[in-house]
């Protein structure tokens, strides 16, 4: 016996990846329901070899649906996730709406799978921000070995992190520049083609953006509240794949060689780190992959017990859809078992 799974936001970039990954990993489904807004009524989306007709989230009755994967934004989650939970569905939400709620687990299975047990309180589990997810996968095994004191991170985030319309804007501007079309930013605040923008999400009082703040508080919630994080989040003109330059200070000494060995043995990670031309991973190479890649691991001699590293992952997969499906897998294996 399989599960009835709904995907809310099925016409979006993350929703499409959720459907791909459910099919790829042969998640035991009896039925998959694709949900989106009224705008998408009549549209179809792919699920493995099948085609699903998109239904409207607004009037979908969740009774009988075991799990709902939400990727339709915070406002939609605020309205519909509690409604789904009240009908007995466990919601795994990709938006930032519930992430910092005390009674909602925030989970990256490689780091804190046991926190999923807390789903029982509200029947909602939160997926972290894409930049946080790949960073904590790389930090967790090093924190277990040498205790992380502080992380300084700069991100290089692809346009898909802002959804379908943002990718279209990069594509349109890039073509337009060659024929002297005027640049009219809509999804971004400035020209994104052939440019980089040090601004993701809204500004907060101290000058950080919300994206930067999310990396700070989500890392504390997932890994350890003692870890200090300071971030600069930057949008770059790539389509898929986020990269991060990390500077990490540890409590105890940790040589780059040992760090590399630990990372090589740890779940969800691939180390590609040859000190030669091309001996590292770039975003285009991680597209469609499950792993988080670590390259350029080296000592930072300017601080006590410091390491630098480069971390790259498919933001639509480990940063969103894959992580959500991994959570669903733990959920069914540990808590929602069905008789064979
Ligand atoms: N992109 C990433 O890397 C990433 C990573 C982590 C988390 N997330 C989060 O995932 C969510 C979706 O992101 P995305 O990148 O996939 O965006 P997207 O490509 O713009 O897709 C948005 C999806 O939400 C649906 N939607 C919007 N308003 C709705 C409504 N009122 N009722 C039902 N469905 C509605 C859209 O349906 P229509 O097509 O019908 O409008 C579409 O399926 C956001 O919360 C985002 O923060 C994204």
mmCIF file of C-alpha atoms and ligand atoms in Angstrom:
data_model
loop_
_atom_site.group_PDB
_atom_site.id
_atom_site.type_symbol
_atom_site.label_atom_id
_atom_site.label_comp_id
_atom_site.label_asym_id
_atom_site.label_seq_id
_atom_site.Cartn_x
_atom_site.Cartn_y
_atom_site.Cartn_z
ATOM 1 C CA UNK A 1 0.000 0.000 0.000
ATOM 2 C CA UNK A 2 1.353 3.381 -0.988
ATOM 3 C CA UNK A 3 0.726 6.986 -0.027
ATOM 4 C CA UNK A 4 -1.406 9.748 -1.424
ATOM 5 C CA UNK A 5 0.893 12.730 -1.938
ATOM 6 C CA UNK A 6 -0.077 16.259 -2.972
ATOM 7 C CA UNK A 7 2.382 18.759 -4.444
ATOM 8 C CA UNK A 8 1.214 22.351 -3.931
ATOM 9 C CA UNK A 9 3.050 24.678 -6.331
ATOM 10 C CA UNK A 10 3.397 21.909 -8.907
ATOM 11 C CA UNK A 11 3.738 24.351 -11.821
ATOM 12 C CA UNK A 12 6.729 26.134 -10.248
ATOM 13 C CA UNK A 13 10.425 25.317 -10.592
ATOM 14 C CA UNK A 14 10.599 23.643 -7.173
ATOM 15 C CA UNK A 15 7.276 21.823 -7.637
ATOM 16 C CA UNK A 16 8.477 20.365 -10.957
ATOM 17 C CA UNK A 17 11.602 19.048 -9.220
ATOM 18 C CA UNK A 18 9.481 17.587 -6.417
ATOM 19 C CA UNK A 19 7.524 15.581 -8.969
ATOM 20 C CA UNK A 20 10.749 14.500 -10.731
ATOM 21 C CA UNK A 21 12.378 13.402 -7.491
ATOM 22 C CA UNK A 22 9.318 11.531 -6.189
ATOM 23 C CA UNK A 23 9.379 9.578 -9.466
ATOM 24 C CA UNK A 24 13.185 9.133 -9.610
ATOM 25 C CA UNK A 25 13.409 7.823 -6.053
ATOM 26 C CA UNK A 26 10.323 5.657 -6.519
ATOM 27 C CA UNK A 27 8.570 7.136 -3.541
ATOM 28 C CA UNK A 28 5.788 4.631 -2.756
ATOM 29 C CA UNK A 29 2.777 6.528 -4.068
ATOM 30 C CA UNK A 30 -0.730 5.332 -4.755
ATOM 31 C CA UNK A 31 -1.692 8.731 -6.101
ATOM 32 C CA UNK A 32 0.021 12.055 -6.729
ATOM 33 C CA UNK A 33 -2.051 15.235 -6.925
ATOM 34 C CA UNK A 34 -0.640 18.353 -8.611
ATOM 35 C CA UNK A 35 -1.951 21.605 -7.125
ATOM 36 C CA UNK A 36 -1.452 25.240 -8.106
ATOM 37 C CA UNK A 37 -3.402 28.493 -8.343
ATOM 38 C CA UNK A 38 -6.520 29.096 -10.424
ATOM 39 C CA UNK A 39 -4.211 30.518 -13.136
ATOM 40 C CA UNK A 40 -3.001 26.985 -13.836
ATOM 41 C CA UNK A 41 -6.350 25.342 -14.235
ATOM 42 C CA UNK A 42 -6.209 23.181 -17.375
ATOM 43 C CA UNK A 43 -2.405 22.909 -17.322
ATOM 44 C CA UNK A 44 -0.623 19.576 -17.148
ATOM 45 C CA UNK A 45 2.634 18.606 -15.434
ATOM 46 C CA UNK A 46 4.860 15.542 -15.751
ATOM 47 C CA UNK A 47 5.313 12.875 -13.103
ATOM 48 C CA UNK A 48 7.656 10.150 -14.345
ATOM 49 C CA UNK A 49 6.008 8.768 -17.491
ATOM 50 C CA UNK A 50 2.621 10.113 -16.446
ATOM 51 C CA UNK A 51 0.920 13.423 -17.053
ATOM 52 C CA UNK A 52 -1.073 14.965 -14.221
ATOM 53 C CA UNK A 53 -3.856 17.507 -14.626
ATOM 54 C CA UNK A 54 -3.257 20.473 -12.339
ATOM 55 C CA UNK A 55 -5.956 21.038 -9.752
ATOM 56 C CA UNK A 56 -6.740 24.129 -7.712
ATOM 57 C CA UNK A 57 -5.280 24.308 -4.215
ATOM 58 C CA UNK A 58 -8.044 26.673 -3.055
ATOM 59 C CA UNK A 59 -10.750 24.051 -3.251
ATOM 60 C CA UNK A 60 -8.719 20.881 -2.768
ATOM 61 C CA UNK A 61 -10.003 18.709 0.093
ATOM 62 C CA UNK A 62 -6.945 17.246 1.857
ATOM 63 C CA UNK A 63 -8.895 14.465 3.614
ATOM 64 C CA UNK A 64 -7.207 11.166 2.742
ATOM 65 C CA UNK A 65 -3.956 12.822 1.556
ATOM 66 C CA UNK A 66 -1.050 11.466 3.631
ATOM 67 C CA UNK A 67 1.649 14.000 2.773
ATOM 68 C CA UNK A 68 1.612 17.411 1.079
ATOM 69 C CA UNK A 69 4.801 18.963 -0.268
ATOM 70 C CA UNK A 70 4.262 22.727 -0.409
ATOM 71 C CA UNK A 71 6.301 25.089 -2.590
ATOM 72 C CA UNK A 72 3.887 27.911 -3.274
ATOM 73 C CA UNK A 73 5.260 30.707 -1.092
ATOM 74 C CA UNK A 74 4.726 31.862 2.475
ATOM 75 C CA UNK A 75 1.253 33.390 2.161
ATOM 76 C CA UNK A 76 -0.142 30.274 0.490
ATOM 77 C CA UNK A 77 1.477 28.109 3.174
ATOM 78 C CA UNK A 78 0.026 30.280 5.946
ATOM 79 C CA UNK A 79 -3.460 29.836 4.541
ATOM 80 C CA UNK A 80 -3.434 26.231 3.368
ATOM 81 C CA UNK A 81 -0.844 24.294 5.431
ATOM 82 C CA UNK A 82 -2.887 24.483 8.673
ATOM 83 C CA UNK A 83 -5.998 23.532 6.686
ATOM 84 C CA UNK A 84 -4.201 20.468 5.291
ATOM 85 C CA UNK A 85 -2.823 19.575 8.738
ATOM 86 C CA UNK A 86 -6.309 19.815 10.243
ATOM 87 C CA UNK A 87 -7.452 17.256 7.664
ATOM 88 C CA UNK A 88 -4.721 14.848 8.873
ATOM 89 C CA UNK A 89 -2.137 15.526 6.141
ATOM 90 C CA UNK A 90 1.512 16.026 7.113
ATOM 91 C CA UNK A 91 2.800 19.160 5.357
ATOM 92 C CA UNK A 92 6.438 19.643 4.365
ATOM 93 C CA UNK A 93 6.702 23.328 3.519
ATOM 94 C CA UNK A 94 9.441 25.015 1.487
ATOM 95 C CA UNK A 95 8.574 28.596 2.347
ATOM 96 C CA UNK A 96 10.034 30.543 5.252
ATOM 97 C CA UNK A 97 6.627 30.899 6.931
ATOM 98 C CA UNK A 98 6.969 28.242 9.653
ATOM 99 C CA UNK A 99 10.731 27.666 9.799
ATOM 100 C CA UNK A 100 11.388 29.507 13.024
ATOM 101 C CA UNK A 101 8.208 28.410 14.841
ATOM 102 C CA UNK A 102 9.246 26.533 17.970
ATOM 103 C CA UNK A 103 6.714 23.771 17.432
ATOM 104 C CA UNK A 104 7.693 23.178 13.784
ATOM 105 C CA UNK A 105 10.780 21.056 13.069
ATOM 106 C CA UNK A 106 13.266 22.587 10.594
ATOM 107 C CA UNK A 107 15.026 19.666 9.008
ATOM 108 C CA UNK A 108 17.958 18.660 6.836
ATOM 109 C CA UNK A 109 17.965 14.871 7.194
ATOM 110 C CA UNK A 110 21.763 14.549 7.033
ATOM 111 C CA UNK A 111 21.954 16.869 10.069
ATOM 112 C CA UNK A 112 18.904 16.471 12.305
ATOM 113 C CA UNK A 113 16.600 13.715 11.011
ATOM 114 C CA UNK A 114 15.527 12.959 14.599
ATOM 115 C CA UNK A 115 13.849 16.374 14.799
ATOM 116 C CA UNK A 116 11.209 15.052 12.391
ATOM 117 C CA UNK A 117 9.579 13.360 15.416
ATOM 118 C CA UNK A 118 8.329 16.846 16.358
ATOM 119 C CA UNK A 119 5.971 16.816 13.361
ATOM 120 C CA UNK A 120 3.315 15.349 15.649
ATOM 121 C CA UNK A 121 2.644 18.739 17.298
ATOM 122 C CA UNK A 122 1.343 20.651 14.280
ATOM 123 C CA UNK A 123 1.714 18.190 11.395
ATOM 124 C CA UNK A 124 3.965 20.736 9.682
ATOM 125 C CA UNK A 125 7.685 20.296 8.943
ATOM 126 C CA UNK A 126 9.752 23.122 7.451
ATOM 127 C CA UNK A 127 12.421 22.846 4.794
ATOM 128 C CA UNK A 128 15.224 25.379 5.229
ATOM 129 C CA UNK A 129 16.309 28.109 2.863
ATOM 130 C CA UNK A 130 18.277 26.727 -0.098
ATOM 131 C CA UNK A 131 21.549 28.409 0.929
ATOM 132 C CA UNK A 132 21.255 27.136 4.489
ATOM 133 C CA UNK A 133 20.553 23.552 3.405
ATOM 134 C CA UNK A 134 23.736 23.012 1.425
ATOM 135 C CA UNK A 135 25.858 24.869 3.980
ATOM 136 C CA UNK A 136 24.730 22.812 6.985
ATOM 137 C CA UNK A 137 25.240 19.521 5.132
ATOM 138 C CA UNK A 138 28.902 20.487 4.738
ATOM 139 C CA UNK A 139 29.283 21.959 8.238
ATOM 140 C CA UNK A 140 27.646 19.193 10.287
ATOM 141 C CA UNK A 141 30.413 16.540 10.157
ATOM 142 C CA UNK A 142 33.112 19.156 10.769
ATOM 143 C CA UNK A 143 31.161 20.582 13.712
ATOM 144 C CA UNK A 144 30.896 17.074 15.204
ATOM 145 C CA UNK A 145 34.688 16.676 14.941
ATOM 146 C CA UNK A 146 36.084 20.092 15.900
ATOM 147 C CA UNK A 147 33.223 22.343 17.084
ATOM 148 C CA UNK A 148 32.415 25.322 14.889
ATOM 149 C CA UNK A 149 32.758 28.699 16.555
ATOM 150 C CA UNK A 150 32.039 31.065 13.646
ATOM 151 C CA UNK A 151 31.215 30.977 9.930
ATOM 152 C CA UNK A 152 31.672 33.805 7.435
ATOM 153 C CA UNK A 153 29.846 32.992 4.214
ATOM 154 C CA UNK A 154 29.386 34.717 0.865
ATOM 155 C CA UNK A 155 26.844 33.170 -1.495
ATOM 156 C CA UNK A 156 26.653 33.133 -5.287
ATOM 157 C CA UNK A 157 22.972 32.284 -5.805
ATOM 158 C CA UNK A 158 21.392 31.357 -9.131
ATOM 159 C CA UNK A 159 18.263 32.993 -10.513
ATOM 160 C CA UNK A 160 16.156 29.824 -10.137
ATOM 161 C CA UNK A 161 16.255 30.534 -6.397
ATOM 162 C CA UNK A 162 13.728 33.271 -7.167
ATOM 163 C CA UNK A 163 11.447 31.058 -9.279
ATOM 164 C CA UNK A 164 10.370 30.725 -12.904
ATOM 165 C CA UNK A 165 9.879 34.413 -13.645
ATOM 166 C CA UNK A 166 13.392 35.256 -12.417
ATOM 167 C CA UNK A 167 14.996 32.701 -14.727
ATOM 168 C CA UNK A 168 12.987 34.129 -17.630
ATOM 169 C CA UNK A 169 14.273 37.597 -16.740
ATOM 170 C CA UNK A 170 17.912 36.459 -16.934
ATOM 171 C CA UNK A 171 17.245 34.750 -20.262
ATOM 172 C CA UNK A 172 15.363 37.716 -21.734
ATOM 173 C CA UNK A 173 17.900 40.319 -20.571
ATOM 174 C CA UNK A 174 20.861 38.287 -21.799
ATOM 175 C CA UNK A 175 19.355 38.046 -25.302
ATOM 176 C CA UNK A 176 18.146 41.643 -25.178
ATOM 177 C CA UNK A 177 21.565 43.095 -24.400
ATOM 178 C CA UNK A 178 22.936 41.871 -27.746
ATOM 179 C CA UNK A 179 20.260 43.791 -29.648
ATOM 180 C CA UNK A 180 20.328 46.879 -27.410
ATOM 181 C CA UNK A 181 16.885 46.302 -25.870
ATOM 182 C CA UNK A 182 16.265 48.506 -22.820
ATOM 183 C CA UNK A 183 16.838 46.759 -19.452
ATOM 184 C CA UNK A 184 13.676 46.712 -17.349
ATOM 185 C CA UNK A 185 14.228 44.773 -14.087
ATOM 186 C CA UNK A 186 11.055 43.239 -12.657
ATOM 187 C CA UNK A 187 11.962 40.110 -10.687
ATOM 188 C CA UNK A 188 15.259 41.700 -9.580
ATOM 189 C CA UNK A 189 16.058 45.202 -8.377
ATOM 190 C CA UNK A 190 18.840 45.771 -10.945
ATOM 191 C CA UNK A 191 20.054 44.294 -14.214
ATOM 192 C CA UNK A 192 20.890 40.621 -13.618
ATOM 193 C CA UNK A 193 22.399 39.703 -17.002
ATOM 194 C CA UNK A 194 26.201 40.164 -16.897
ATOM 195 C CA UNK A 195 25.916 41.556 -13.381
ATOM 196 C CA UNK A 196 25.771 40.467 -9.717
ATOM 197 C CA UNK A 197 23.337 41.851 -7.119
ATOM 198 C CA UNK A 198 24.184 41.918 -3.370
ATOM 199 C CA UNK A 199 20.531 41.846 -2.330
ATOM 200 C CA UNK A 200 18.191 38.856 -1.852
ATOM 201 C CA UNK A 201 14.837 39.245 -0.053
ATOM 202 C CA UNK A 202 14.008 42.386 1.963
ATOM 203 C CA UNK A 203 16.256 44.616 4.090
ATOM 204 C CA UNK A 204 16.133 44.332 7.878
ATOM 205 C CA UNK A 205 16.843 46.968 10.530
ATOM 206 C CA UNK A 206 20.557 46.247 11.032
ATOM 207 C CA UNK A 207 21.261 46.303 7.272
ATOM 208 C CA UNK A 208 21.299 42.553 6.690
ATOM 209 C CA UNK A 209 18.830 41.138 4.181
ATOM 210 C CA UNK A 210 16.308 38.509 5.265
ATOM 211 C CA UNK A 211 18.146 35.935 3.172
ATOM 212 C CA UNK A 212 21.300 36.633 5.226
ATOM 213 C CA UNK A 213 19.348 36.512 8.476
ATOM 214 C CA UNK A 214 17.792 33.171 7.465
ATOM 215 C CA UNK A 215 21.251 31.627 7.092
ATOM 216 C CA UNK A 216 22.118 32.773 10.618
ATOM 217 C CA UNK A 217 19.010 31.643 12.495
ATOM 218 C CA UNK A 218 18.320 28.488 10.503
ATOM 219 C CA UNK A 219 21.888 27.220 10.994
ATOM 220 C CA UNK A 220 21.480 27.724 14.737
ATOM 221 C CA UNK A 221 18.141 25.881 14.774
ATOM 222 C CA UNK A 222 19.378 22.941 12.683
ATOM 223 C CA UNK A 223 22.934 22.507 13.966
ATOM 224 C CA UNK A 224 23.706 24.350 17.187
ATOM 225 C CA UNK A 225 22.596 27.710 18.667
ATOM 226 C CA UNK A 226 26.216 28.452 19.678
ATOM 227 C CA UNK A 227 27.440 28.686 16.074
ATOM 228 C CA UNK A 228 27.903 32.298 14.960
ATOM 229 C CA UNK A 229 27.176 32.958 11.287
ATOM 230 C CA UNK A 230 27.561 36.128 9.257
ATOM 231 C CA UNK A 231 26.468 36.075 5.617
ATOM 232 C CA UNK A 232 26.495 38.156 2.454
ATOM 233 C CA UNK A 233 23.985 36.792 -0.062
ATOM 234 C CA UNK A 234 24.505 37.649 -3.711
ATOM 235 C CA UNK A 235 22.417 36.870 -6.795
ATOM 236 C CA UNK A 236 24.527 35.933 -9.825
ATOM 237 C CA UNK A 237 23.524 35.404 -13.480
ATOM 238 C CA UNK A 238 23.398 31.612 -13.484
ATOM 239 C CA UNK A 239 20.238 29.554 -13.931
ATOM 240 C CA UNK A 240 20.585 26.683 -11.438
ATOM 241 C CA UNK A 241 23.089 25.866 -8.671
ATOM 242 C CA UNK A 242 24.148 27.937 -5.688
ATOM 243 C CA UNK A 243 27.804 28.327 -4.695
ATOM 244 C CA UNK A 244 29.118 29.462 -1.315
ATOM 245 C CA UNK A 245 32.539 30.568 -0.128
ATOM 246 C CA UNK A 246 32.843 29.591 3.547
ATOM 247 C CA UNK A 247 35.375 30.690 6.130
ATOM 248 C CA UNK A 248 34.996 28.529 9.236
ATOM 249 C CA UNK A 249 36.635 28.923 12.659
ATOM 250 C CA UNK A 250 36.759 25.843 14.897
ATOM 251 C CA UNK A 251 37.204 25.315 18.631
ATOM 252 C CA UNK A 252 39.807 22.597 18.028
ATOM 253 C CA UNK A 253 42.537 22.333 15.397
ATOM 254 C CA UNK A 254 41.433 20.635 12.180
ATOM 255 C CA UNK A 255 43.826 20.119 9.276
ATOM 256 C CA UNK A 256 42.506 20.577 5.730
ATOM 257 C CA UNK A 257 43.471 16.981 4.880
ATOM 258 C CA UNK A 258 41.486 15.592 7.808
ATOM 259 C CA UNK A 259 38.510 17.842 7.018
ATOM 260 C CA UNK A 260 38.546 16.558 3.445
ATOM 261 C CA UNK A 261 38.627 12.938 4.664
ATOM 262 C CA UNK A 262 35.714 13.546 7.062
ATOM 263 C CA UNK A 263 33.654 15.242 4.344
ATOM 264 C CA UNK A 264 34.367 12.394 1.922
ATOM 265 C CA UNK A 265 32.846 9.894 4.380
ATOM 266 C CA UNK A 266 29.808 11.973 5.310
ATOM 267 C CA UNK A 267 26.240 11.584 3.968
ATOM 268 C CA UNK A 268 25.089 13.766 1.107
ATOM 269 C CA UNK A 269 28.551 15.088 0.284
ATOM 270 C CA UNK A 270 31.026 14.672 -2.567
ATOM 271 C CA UNK A 271 34.530 16.096 -2.312
ATOM 272 C CA UNK A 272 36.121 17.195 -5.597
ATOM 273 C CA UNK A 273 39.271 18.961 -4.563
ATOM 274 C CA UNK A 274 42.308 18.683 -6.806
ATOM 275 C CA UNK A 275 44.664 21.633 -6.733
ATOM 276 C CA UNK A 276 44.882 21.951 -10.513
ATOM 277 C CA UNK A 277 42.965 23.571 -13.384
ATOM 278 C CA UNK A 278 39.330 22.480 -13.148
ATOM 279 C CA UNK A 279 39.870 20.401 -9.996
ATOM 280 C CA UNK A 280 36.786 21.872 -8.290
ATOM 281 C CA UNK A 281 33.027 21.962 -8.884
ATOM 282 C CA UNK A 282 31.100 24.872 -10.388
ATOM 283 C CA UNK A 283 27.303 25.354 -10.347
ATOM 284 C CA UNK A 284 26.625 24.068 -13.888
ATOM 285 C CA UNK A 285 28.147 20.714 -12.942
ATOM 286 C CA UNK A 286 25.846 20.166 -9.958
ATOM 287 C CA UNK A 287 22.584 20.673 -11.888
ATOM 288 C CA UNK A 288 20.319 17.634 -11.550
ATOM 289 C CA UNK A 289 22.559 16.063 -8.879
ATOM 290 C CA UNK A 290 21.638 15.018 -5.344
ATOM 291 C CA UNK A 291 25.013 15.647 -3.705
ATOM 292 C CA UNK A 292 26.374 18.774 -2.118
ATOM 293 C CA UNK A 293 29.893 19.280 -3.490
ATOM 294 C CA UNK A 294 32.873 20.573 -1.528
ATOM 295 C CA UNK A 295 36.017 21.928 -3.180
ATOM 296 C CA UNK A 296 38.957 24.222 -2.336
ATOM 297 C CA UNK A 297 39.344 23.028 1.284
ATOM 298 C CA UNK A 298 42.370 24.831 2.690
ATOM 299 C CA UNK A 299 43.746 26.361 5.876
ATOM 300 C CA UNK A 300 43.075 29.987 6.722
ATOM 301 C CA UNK A 301 46.273 30.980 8.535
ATOM 302 C CA UNK A 302 44.854 34.387 9.543
ATOM 303 C CA UNK A 303 42.672 32.939 12.335
ATOM 304 C CA UNK A 304 43.062 30.223 14.952
ATOM 305 C CA UNK A 305 41.797 26.865 13.644
ATOM 306 C CA UNK A 306 40.440 28.307 10.405
ATOM 307 C CA UNK A 307 39.463 26.609 7.142
ATOM 308 C CA UNK A 308 38.174 27.940 3.841
ATOM 309 C CA UNK A 309 36.011 25.920 1.487
ATOM 310 C CA UNK A 310 33.753 26.166 -1.564
ATOM 311 C CA UNK A 311 30.335 24.473 -1.394
ATOM 312 C CA UNK A 312 28.062 23.960 -4.409
ATOM 313 C CA UNK A 313 24.643 22.286 -4.782
ATOM 314 C CA UNK A 314 21.572 22.227 -7.004
ATOM 315 C CA UNK A 315 19.365 24.725 -5.148
ATOM 316 C CA UNK A 316 16.185 23.241 -6.604
ATOM 317 C CA UNK A 317 17.191 19.776 -5.374
ATOM 318 C CA UNK A 318 19.206 19.746 -2.124
ATOM 319 C CA UNK A 319 18.104 23.331 -1.522
ATOM 320 C CA UNK A 320 14.423 22.487 -1.873
ATOM 321 C CA UNK A 321 12.752 19.484 -3.553
ATOM 322 C CA UNK A 322 15.237 16.728 -2.712
ATOM 323 C CA UNK A 323 15.427 17.792 0.916
ATOM 324 C CA UNK A 324 11.606 17.768 1.129
ATOM 325 C CA UNK A 325 11.380 14.280 -0.382
ATOM 326 C CA UNK A 326 14.156 13.032 1.946
ATOM 327 C CA UNK A 327 12.094 14.314 4.885
ATOM 328 C CA UNK A 328 9.037 12.506 3.497
ATOM 329 C CA UNK A 329 11.093 9.308 3.229
ATOM 330 C CA UNK A 330 12.097 9.485 6.898
ATOM 331 C CA UNK A 331 8.516 10.276 7.799
ATOM 332 C CA UNK A 332 7.066 7.188 6.109
ATOM 333 C CA UNK A 333 9.870 4.872 7.254
ATOM 334 C CA UNK A 334 9.729 5.916 10.909
ATOM 335 C CA UNK A 335 6.309 7.348 11.657
ATOM 336 C CA UNK A 336 3.724 6.733 8.920
ATOM 337 C CA UNK A 337 4.389 3.091 8.142
ATOM 338 C CA UNK A 338 1.643 1.317 6.188
ATOM 339 C CA UNK A 339 1.049 -2.409 6.188
ATOM 340 C CA UNK A 340 2.497 -4.079 3.082
HETATM 341 N N1 LIG B 1 13.617 28.186 -6.003
HETATM 342 C C1 LIG B 1 14.322 27.761 -4.971
HETATM 343 O O1 LIG B 1 15.533 27.461 -5.054
HETATM 344 C C2 LIG B 1 13.674 27.596 -3.644
HETATM 345 C C3 LIG B 1 14.406 27.013 -2.630
HETATM 346 C C4 LIG B 1 13.830 26.841 -1.381
HETATM 347 C C5 LIG B 1 12.550 27.258 -1.190
HETATM 348 N N2 LIG B 1 11.838 27.835 -2.203
HETATM 349 C C6 LIG B 1 10.467 28.244 -1.926
HETATM 350 O O2 LIG B 1 9.573 27.464 -2.696
HETATM 351 C C7 LIG B 1 8.418 28.239 -3.023
HETATM 352 C C8 LIG B 1 8.164 28.227 -4.529
HETATM 353 O O3 LIG B 1 9.292 28.663 -5.195
HETATM 354 P P1 LIG B 1 9.519 28.467 -6.762
HETATM 355 O O4 LIG B 1 10.915 28.895 -6.953
HETATM 356 O O5 LIG B 1 9.091 27.129 -7.252
HETATM 357 O O6 LIG B 1 8.527 29.590 -7.386
HETATM 358 P P2 LIG B 1 7.776 29.653 -8.789
HETATM 359 O O7 LIG B 1 8.533 28.989 -9.866
HETATM 360 O O8 LIG B 1 7.409 31.086 -8.951
HETATM 361 O O9 LIG B 1 6.429 28.796 -8.535
HETATM 362 C C9 LIG B 1 5.449 29.192 -7.610
HETATM 363 C C10 LIG B 1 4.403 28.107 -7.485
HETATM 364 O O10 LIG B 1 3.472 28.478 -6.479
HETATM 365 C C11 LIG B 1 2.153 28.428 -7.032
HETATM 366 N N3 LIG B 1 1.273 29.420 -6.433
HETATM 367 C C12 LIG B 1 1.466 30.750 -6.342
HETATM 368 N N4 LIG B 1 0.393 31.354 -5.760
HETATM 369 C C13 LIG B 1 -0.491 30.352 -5.480
HETATM 370 C C14 LIG B 1 -1.773 30.320 -4.895
HETATM 371 N N5 LIG B 1 -2.402 31.423 -4.470
HETATM 372 N N6 LIG B 1 -2.383 29.120 -4.754
HETATM 373 C C15 LIG B 1 -1.790 27.982 -5.186
HETATM 374 N N7 LIG B 1 -0.573 27.960 -5.763
HETATM 375 C C16 LIG B 1 0.071 29.139 -5.909
HETATM 376 C C17 LIG B 1 2.354 28.721 -8.486
HETATM 377 O O11 LIG B 1 1.217 28.300 -9.214
HETATM 378 P P3 LIG B 1 0.757 29.080 -10.557
HETATM 379 O O12 LIG B 1 1.688 28.593 -11.642
HETATM 380 O O13 LIG B 1 -0.629 28.601 -10.756
HETATM 381 O O14 LIG B 1 0.883 30.536 -10.302
HETATM 382 C C18 LIG B 1 3.613 27.894 -8.762
HETATM 383 O O15 LIG B 1 3.262 26.536 -8.914
HETATM 384 C C19 LIG B 1 8.670 29.598 -2.399
HETATM 385 O O16 LIG B 1 8.114 29.581 -1.109
HETATM 386 C C20 LIG B 1 10.167 29.667 -2.297
HETATM 387 O O17 LIG B 1 10.589 30.549 -1.292
HETATM 388 C C21 LIG B 1 12.365 28.004 -3.429
#
